[in-house]
mmCIF file with all atom_site columns, C-alpha atoms in Angstrom:
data_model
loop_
_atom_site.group_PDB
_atom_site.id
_atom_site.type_symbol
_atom_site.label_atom_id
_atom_site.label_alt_id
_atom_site.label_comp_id
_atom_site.label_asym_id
_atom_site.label_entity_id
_atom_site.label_seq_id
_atom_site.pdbx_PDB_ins_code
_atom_site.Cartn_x
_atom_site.Cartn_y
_atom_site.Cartn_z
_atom_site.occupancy
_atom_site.B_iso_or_equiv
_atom_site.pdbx_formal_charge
_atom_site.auth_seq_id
_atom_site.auth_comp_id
_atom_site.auth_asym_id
_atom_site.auth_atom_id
_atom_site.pdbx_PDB_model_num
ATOM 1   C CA . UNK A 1 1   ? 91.841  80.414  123.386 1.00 55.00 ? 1   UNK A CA 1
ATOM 2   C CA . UNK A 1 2   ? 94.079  78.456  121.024 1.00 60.00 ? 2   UNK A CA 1
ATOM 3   C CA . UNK A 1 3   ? 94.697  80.177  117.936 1.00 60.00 ? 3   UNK A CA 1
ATOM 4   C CA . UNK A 1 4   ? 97.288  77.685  116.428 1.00 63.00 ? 4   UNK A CA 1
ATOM 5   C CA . UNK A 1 5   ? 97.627  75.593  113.390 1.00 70.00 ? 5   UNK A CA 1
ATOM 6   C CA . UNK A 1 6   ? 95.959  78.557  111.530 1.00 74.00 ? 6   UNK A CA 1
ATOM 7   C CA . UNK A 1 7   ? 93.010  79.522  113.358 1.00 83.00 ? 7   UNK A CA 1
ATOM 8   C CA . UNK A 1 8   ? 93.875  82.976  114.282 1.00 84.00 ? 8   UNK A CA 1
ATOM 9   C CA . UNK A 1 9   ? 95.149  83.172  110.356 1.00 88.00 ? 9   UNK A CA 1
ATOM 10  C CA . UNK A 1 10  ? 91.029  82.140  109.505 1.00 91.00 ? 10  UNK A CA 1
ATOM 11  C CA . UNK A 1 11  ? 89.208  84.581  111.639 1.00 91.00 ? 11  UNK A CA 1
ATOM 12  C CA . UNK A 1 12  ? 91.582  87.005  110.870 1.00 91.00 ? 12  UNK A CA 1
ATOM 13  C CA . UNK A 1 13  ? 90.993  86.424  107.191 1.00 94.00 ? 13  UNK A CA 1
ATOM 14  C CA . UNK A 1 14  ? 87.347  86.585  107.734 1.00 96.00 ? 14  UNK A CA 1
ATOM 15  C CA . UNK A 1 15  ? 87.475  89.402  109.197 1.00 96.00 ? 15  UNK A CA 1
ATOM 16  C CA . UNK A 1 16  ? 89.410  90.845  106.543 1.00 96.00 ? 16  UNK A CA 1
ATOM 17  C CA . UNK A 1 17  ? 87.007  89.850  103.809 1.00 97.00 ? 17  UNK A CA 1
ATOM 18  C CA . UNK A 1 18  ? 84.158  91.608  106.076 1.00 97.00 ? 18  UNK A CA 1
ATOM 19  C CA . UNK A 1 19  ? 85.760  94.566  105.934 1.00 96.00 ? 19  UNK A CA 1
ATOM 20  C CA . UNK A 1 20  ? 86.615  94.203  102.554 1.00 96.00 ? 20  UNK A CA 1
ATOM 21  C CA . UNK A 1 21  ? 82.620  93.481  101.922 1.00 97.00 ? 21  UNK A CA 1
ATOM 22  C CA . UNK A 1 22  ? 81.502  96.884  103.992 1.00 96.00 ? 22  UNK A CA 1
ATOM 23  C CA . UNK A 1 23  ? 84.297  99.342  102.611 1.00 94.00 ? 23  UNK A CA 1
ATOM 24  C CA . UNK A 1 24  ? 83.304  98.395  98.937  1.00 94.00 ? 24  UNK A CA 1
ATOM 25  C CA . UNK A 1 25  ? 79.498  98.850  100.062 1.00 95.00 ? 25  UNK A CA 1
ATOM 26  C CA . UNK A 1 26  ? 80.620  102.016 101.215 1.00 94.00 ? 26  UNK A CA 1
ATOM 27  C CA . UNK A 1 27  ? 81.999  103.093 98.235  1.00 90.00 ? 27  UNK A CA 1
ATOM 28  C CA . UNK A 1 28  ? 79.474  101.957 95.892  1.00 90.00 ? 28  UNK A CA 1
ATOM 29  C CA . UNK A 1 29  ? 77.275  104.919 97.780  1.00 89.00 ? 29  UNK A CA 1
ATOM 30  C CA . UNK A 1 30  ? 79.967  107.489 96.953  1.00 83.00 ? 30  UNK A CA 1
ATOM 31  C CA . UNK A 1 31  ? 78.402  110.346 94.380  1.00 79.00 ? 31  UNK A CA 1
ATOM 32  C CA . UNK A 1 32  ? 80.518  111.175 91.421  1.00 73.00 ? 32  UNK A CA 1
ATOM 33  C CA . UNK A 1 33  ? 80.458  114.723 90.789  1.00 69.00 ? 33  UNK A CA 1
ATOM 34  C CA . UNK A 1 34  ? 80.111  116.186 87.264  1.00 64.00 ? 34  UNK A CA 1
ATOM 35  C CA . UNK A 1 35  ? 83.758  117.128 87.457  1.00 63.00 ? 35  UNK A CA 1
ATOM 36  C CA . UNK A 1 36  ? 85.495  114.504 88.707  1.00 64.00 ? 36  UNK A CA 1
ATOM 37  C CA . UNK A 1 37  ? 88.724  113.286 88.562  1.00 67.00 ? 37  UNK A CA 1
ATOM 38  C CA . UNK A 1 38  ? 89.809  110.598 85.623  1.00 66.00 ? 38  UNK A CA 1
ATOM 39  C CA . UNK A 1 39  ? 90.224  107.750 87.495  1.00 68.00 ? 39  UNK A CA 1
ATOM 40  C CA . UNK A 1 40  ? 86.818  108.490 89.551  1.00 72.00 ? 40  UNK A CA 1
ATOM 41  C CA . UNK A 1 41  ? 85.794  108.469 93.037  1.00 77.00 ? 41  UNK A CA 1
ATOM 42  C CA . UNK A 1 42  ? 84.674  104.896 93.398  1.00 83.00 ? 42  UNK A CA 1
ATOM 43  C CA . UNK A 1 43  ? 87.403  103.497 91.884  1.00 86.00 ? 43  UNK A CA 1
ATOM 44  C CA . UNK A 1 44  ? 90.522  103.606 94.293  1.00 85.00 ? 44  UNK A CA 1
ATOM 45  C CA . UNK A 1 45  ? 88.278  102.550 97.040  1.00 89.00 ? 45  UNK A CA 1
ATOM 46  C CA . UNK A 1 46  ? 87.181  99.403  95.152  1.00 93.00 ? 46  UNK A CA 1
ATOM 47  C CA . UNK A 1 47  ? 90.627  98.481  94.035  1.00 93.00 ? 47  UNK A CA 1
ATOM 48  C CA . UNK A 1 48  ? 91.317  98.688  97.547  1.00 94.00 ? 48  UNK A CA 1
ATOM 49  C CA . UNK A 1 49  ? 88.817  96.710  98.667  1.00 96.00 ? 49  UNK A CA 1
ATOM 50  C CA . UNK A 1 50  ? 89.398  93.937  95.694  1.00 96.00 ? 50  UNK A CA 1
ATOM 51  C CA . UNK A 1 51  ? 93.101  93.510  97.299  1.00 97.00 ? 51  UNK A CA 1
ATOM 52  C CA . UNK A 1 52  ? 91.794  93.001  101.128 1.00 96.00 ? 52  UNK A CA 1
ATOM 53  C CA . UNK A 1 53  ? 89.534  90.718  99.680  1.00 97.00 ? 53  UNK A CA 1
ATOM 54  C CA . UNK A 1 54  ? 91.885  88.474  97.851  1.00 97.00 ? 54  UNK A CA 1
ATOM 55  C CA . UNK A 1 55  ? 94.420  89.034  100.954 1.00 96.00 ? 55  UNK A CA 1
ATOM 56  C CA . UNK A 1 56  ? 91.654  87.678  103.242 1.00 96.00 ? 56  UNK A CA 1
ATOM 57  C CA . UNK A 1 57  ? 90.696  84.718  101.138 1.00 96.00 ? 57  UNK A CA 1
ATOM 58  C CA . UNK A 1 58  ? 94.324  83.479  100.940 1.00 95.00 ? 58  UNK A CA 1
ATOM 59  C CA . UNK A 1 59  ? 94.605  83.857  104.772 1.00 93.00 ? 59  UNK A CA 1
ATOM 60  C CA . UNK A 1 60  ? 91.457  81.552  104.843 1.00 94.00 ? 60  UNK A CA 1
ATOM 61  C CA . UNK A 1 61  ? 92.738  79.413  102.312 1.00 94.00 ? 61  UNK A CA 1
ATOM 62  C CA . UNK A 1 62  ? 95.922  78.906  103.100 1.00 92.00 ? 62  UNK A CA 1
ATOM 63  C CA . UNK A 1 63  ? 96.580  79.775  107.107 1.00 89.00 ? 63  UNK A CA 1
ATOM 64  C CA . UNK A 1 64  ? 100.374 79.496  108.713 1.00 85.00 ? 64  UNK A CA 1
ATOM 65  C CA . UNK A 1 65  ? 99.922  76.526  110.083 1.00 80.00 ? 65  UNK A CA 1
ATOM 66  C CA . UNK A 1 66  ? 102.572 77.923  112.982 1.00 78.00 ? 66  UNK A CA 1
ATOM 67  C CA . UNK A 1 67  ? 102.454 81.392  113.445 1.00 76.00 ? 67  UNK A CA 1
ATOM 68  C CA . UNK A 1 68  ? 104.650 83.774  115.243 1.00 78.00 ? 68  UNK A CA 1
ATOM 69  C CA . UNK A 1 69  ? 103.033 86.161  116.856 1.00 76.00 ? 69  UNK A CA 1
ATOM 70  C CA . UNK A 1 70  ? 104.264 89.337  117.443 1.00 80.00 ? 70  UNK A CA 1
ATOM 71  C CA . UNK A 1 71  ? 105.568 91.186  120.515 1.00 86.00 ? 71  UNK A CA 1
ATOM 72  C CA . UNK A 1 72  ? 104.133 93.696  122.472 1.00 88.00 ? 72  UNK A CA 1
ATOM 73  C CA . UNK A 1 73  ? 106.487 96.176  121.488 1.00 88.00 ? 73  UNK A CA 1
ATOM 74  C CA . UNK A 1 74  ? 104.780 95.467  117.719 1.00 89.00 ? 74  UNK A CA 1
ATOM 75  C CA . UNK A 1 75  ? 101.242 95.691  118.795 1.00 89.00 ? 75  UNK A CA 1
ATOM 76  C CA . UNK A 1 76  ? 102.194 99.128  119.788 1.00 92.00 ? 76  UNK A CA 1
ATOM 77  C CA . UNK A 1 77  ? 104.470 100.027 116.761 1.00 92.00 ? 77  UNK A CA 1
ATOM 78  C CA . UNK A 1 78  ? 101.234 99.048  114.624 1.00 93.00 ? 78  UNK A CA 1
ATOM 79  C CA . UNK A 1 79  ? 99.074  101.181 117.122 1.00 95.00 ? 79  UNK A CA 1
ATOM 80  C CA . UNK A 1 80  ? 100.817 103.779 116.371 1.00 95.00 ? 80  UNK A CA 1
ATOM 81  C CA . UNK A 1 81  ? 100.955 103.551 112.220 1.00 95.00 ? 81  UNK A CA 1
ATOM 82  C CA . UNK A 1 82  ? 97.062  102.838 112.675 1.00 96.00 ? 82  UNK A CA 1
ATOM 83  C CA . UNK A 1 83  ? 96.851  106.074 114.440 1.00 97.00 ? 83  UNK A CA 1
ATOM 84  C CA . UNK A 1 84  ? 98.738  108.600 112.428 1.00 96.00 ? 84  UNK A CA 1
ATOM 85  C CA . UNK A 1 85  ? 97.120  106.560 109.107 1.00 96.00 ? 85  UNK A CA 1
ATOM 86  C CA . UNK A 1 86  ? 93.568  107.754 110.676 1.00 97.00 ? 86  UNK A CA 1
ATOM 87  C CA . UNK A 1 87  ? 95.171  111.301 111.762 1.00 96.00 ? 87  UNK A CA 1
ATOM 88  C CA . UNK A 1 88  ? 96.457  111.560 108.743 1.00 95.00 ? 88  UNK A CA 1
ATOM 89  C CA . UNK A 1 89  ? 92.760  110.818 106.270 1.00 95.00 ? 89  UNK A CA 1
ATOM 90  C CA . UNK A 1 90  ? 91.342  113.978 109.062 1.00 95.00 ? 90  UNK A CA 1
ATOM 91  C CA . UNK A 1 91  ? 94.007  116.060 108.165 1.00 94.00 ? 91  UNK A CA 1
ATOM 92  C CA . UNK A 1 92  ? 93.972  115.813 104.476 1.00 91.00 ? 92  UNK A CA 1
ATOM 93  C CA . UNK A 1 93  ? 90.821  117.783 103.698 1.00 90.00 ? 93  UNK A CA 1
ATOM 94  C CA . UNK A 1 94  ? 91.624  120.884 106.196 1.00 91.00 ? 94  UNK A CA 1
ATOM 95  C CA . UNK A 1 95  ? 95.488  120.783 105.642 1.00 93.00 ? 95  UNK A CA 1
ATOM 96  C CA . UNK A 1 96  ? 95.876  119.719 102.157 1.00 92.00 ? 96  UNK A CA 1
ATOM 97  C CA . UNK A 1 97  ? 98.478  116.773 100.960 1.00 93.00 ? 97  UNK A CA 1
ATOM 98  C CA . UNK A 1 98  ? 101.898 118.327 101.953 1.00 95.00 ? 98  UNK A CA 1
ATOM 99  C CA . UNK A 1 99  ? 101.882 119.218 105.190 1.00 95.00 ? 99  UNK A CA 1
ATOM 100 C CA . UNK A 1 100 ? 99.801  116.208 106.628 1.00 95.00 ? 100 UNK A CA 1
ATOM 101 C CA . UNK A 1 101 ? 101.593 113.195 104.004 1.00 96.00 ? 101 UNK A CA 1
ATOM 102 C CA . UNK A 1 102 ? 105.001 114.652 105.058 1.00 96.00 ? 102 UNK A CA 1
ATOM 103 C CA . UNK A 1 103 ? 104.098 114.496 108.413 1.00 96.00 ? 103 UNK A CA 1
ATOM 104 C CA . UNK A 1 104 ? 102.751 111.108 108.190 1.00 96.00 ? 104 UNK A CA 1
ATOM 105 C CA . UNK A 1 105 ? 105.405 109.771 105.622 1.00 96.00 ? 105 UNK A CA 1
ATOM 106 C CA . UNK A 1 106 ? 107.843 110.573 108.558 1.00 96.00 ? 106 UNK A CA 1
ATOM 107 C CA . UNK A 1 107 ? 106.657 109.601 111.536 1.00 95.00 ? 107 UNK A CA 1
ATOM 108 C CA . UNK A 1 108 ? 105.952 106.031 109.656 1.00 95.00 ? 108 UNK A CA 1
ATOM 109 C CA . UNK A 1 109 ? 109.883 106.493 108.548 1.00 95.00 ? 109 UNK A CA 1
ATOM 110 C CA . UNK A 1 110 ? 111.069 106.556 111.902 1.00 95.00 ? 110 UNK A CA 1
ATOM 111 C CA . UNK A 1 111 ? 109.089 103.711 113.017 1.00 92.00 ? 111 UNK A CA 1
ATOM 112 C CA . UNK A 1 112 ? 111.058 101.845 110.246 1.00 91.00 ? 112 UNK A CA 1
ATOM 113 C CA . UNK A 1 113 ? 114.660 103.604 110.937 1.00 89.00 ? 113 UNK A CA 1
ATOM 114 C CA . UNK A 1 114 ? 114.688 105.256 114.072 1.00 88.00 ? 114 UNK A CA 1
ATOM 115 C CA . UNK A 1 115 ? 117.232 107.983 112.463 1.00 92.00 ? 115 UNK A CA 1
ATOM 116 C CA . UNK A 1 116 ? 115.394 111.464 112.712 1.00 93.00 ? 116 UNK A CA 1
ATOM 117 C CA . UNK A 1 117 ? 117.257 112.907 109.663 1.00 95.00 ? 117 UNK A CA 1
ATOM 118 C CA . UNK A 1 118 ? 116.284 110.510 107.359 1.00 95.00 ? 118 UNK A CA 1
ATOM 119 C CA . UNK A 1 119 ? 112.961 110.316 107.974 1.00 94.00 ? 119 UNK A CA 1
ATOM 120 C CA . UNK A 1 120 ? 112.388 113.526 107.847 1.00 95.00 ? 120 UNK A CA 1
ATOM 121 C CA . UNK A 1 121 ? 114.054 113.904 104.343 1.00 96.00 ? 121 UNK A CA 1
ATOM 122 C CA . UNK A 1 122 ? 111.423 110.616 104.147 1.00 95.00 ? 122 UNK A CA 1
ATOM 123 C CA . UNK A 1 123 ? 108.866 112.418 104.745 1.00 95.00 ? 123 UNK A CA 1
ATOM 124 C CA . UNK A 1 124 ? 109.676 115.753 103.589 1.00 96.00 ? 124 UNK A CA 1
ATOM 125 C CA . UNK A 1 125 ? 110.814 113.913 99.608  1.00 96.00 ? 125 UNK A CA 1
ATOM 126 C CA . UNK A 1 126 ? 107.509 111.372 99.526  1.00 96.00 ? 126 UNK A CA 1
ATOM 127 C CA . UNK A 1 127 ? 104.946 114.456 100.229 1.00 96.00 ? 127 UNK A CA 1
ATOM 128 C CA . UNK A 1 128 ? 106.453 116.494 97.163  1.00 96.00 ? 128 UNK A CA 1
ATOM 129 C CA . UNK A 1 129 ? 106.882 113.234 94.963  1.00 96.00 ? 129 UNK A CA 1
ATOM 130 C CA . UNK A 1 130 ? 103.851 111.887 95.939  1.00 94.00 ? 130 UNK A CA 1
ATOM 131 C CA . UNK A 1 131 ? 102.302 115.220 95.189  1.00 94.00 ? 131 UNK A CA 1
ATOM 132 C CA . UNK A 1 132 ? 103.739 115.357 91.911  1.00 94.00 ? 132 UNK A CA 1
ATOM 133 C CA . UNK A 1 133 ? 102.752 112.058 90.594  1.00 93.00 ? 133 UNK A CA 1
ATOM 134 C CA . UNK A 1 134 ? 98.972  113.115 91.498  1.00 89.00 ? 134 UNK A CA 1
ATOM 135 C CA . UNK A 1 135 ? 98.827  116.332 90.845  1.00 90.00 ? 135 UNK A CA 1
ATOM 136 C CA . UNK A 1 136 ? 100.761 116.219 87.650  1.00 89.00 ? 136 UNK A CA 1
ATOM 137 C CA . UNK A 1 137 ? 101.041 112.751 86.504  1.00 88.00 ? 137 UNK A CA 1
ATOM 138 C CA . UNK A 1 138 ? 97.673  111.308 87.417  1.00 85.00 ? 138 UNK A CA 1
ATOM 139 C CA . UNK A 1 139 ? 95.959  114.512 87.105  1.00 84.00 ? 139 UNK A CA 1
ATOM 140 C CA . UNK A 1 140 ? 93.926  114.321 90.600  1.00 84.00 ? 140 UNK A CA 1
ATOM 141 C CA . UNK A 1 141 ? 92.625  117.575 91.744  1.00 83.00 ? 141 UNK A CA 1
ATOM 142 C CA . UNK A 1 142 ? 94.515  117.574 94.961  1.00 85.00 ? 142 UNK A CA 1
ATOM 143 C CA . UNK A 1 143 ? 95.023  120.941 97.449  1.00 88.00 ? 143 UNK A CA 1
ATOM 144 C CA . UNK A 1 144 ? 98.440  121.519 98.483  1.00 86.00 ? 144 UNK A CA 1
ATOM 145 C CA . UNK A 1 145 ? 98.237  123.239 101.487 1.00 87.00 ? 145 UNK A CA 1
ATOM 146 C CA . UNK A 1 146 ? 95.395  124.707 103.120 1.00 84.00 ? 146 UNK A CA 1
ATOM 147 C CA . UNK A 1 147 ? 92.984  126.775 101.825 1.00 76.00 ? 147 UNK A CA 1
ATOM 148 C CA . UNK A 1 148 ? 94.244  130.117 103.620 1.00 73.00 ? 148 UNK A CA 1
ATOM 149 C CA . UNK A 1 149 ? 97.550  129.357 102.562 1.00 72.00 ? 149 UNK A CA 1
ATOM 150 C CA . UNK A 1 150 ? 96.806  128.768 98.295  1.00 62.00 ? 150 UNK A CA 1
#
């Protein structure tokens, strides 16, 4: 299958603005609570939703022309970040933010500088400012740590 002069860019787009299409569908069904948080429930989700869109429409509207694609050793560098992303949405709710976003926030480091220190301190500095900014900042009713241990 030939996926040059901007093909692949097109049905990847497409694809893109499908999902785009069926995660704002999904959060149009999400219930807001009486207490919720100021920004709302449906909203993140949408804004997300509204950049994937606009993302896939300017890969349909303007494709590379000549892409490089990337090598295997990518594919499985972005296999990985699309794993610990999905690990890490699970572990929110049972484990709270800190544990599971410095977790996360470091293994994603390392993948970027393979230097353990640093991404530890990565991921150890963008869970508590991260946390702060929510909690404190946004005022989102987020659970630190798990429920045994708050």
């Amino acid at each position: 299958m030939d996926l040059g002069h901007g093909k692949g860019d097109r049905i990847f787009g497409v694809a893109v603005l499908l999902g785009a299409v069926a995660y704002a569908a999904a959060a149009m069904q999400l219930r807001t609570g009486f207490m919720s948080d100021p920004v709302g429930s449906k909203t993140f989700p949408l804004l997300v939703a509204g950049v994937c869109a606009i993302c896939g429409a300017v890969m349909v509207l303007k494709p590379d022309a000549d892409p490089d694609w990337p090598r295997a050793r990518t594919w499985g560098a972005l296999a990985v970040a699309v794993g610990v992303l999905v690990g890490y949405a699970y572990a929110l709710k049972p484990l709270g933010f800190l544990i599971p976003t410095a977790i996360a926030a470091g293994v994603l480091s390392y993948q970027i500088d393979a230097r353990p220190r640093y991404a530890l301190l990565a991921g150890l500095g963008l869970s508590l400012g991260l946390f702060a900014l929510f909690r404190f900042v946004l005022g989102l009713g987020l659970s630190a740590l798990p429920a045994g241990l708050s």
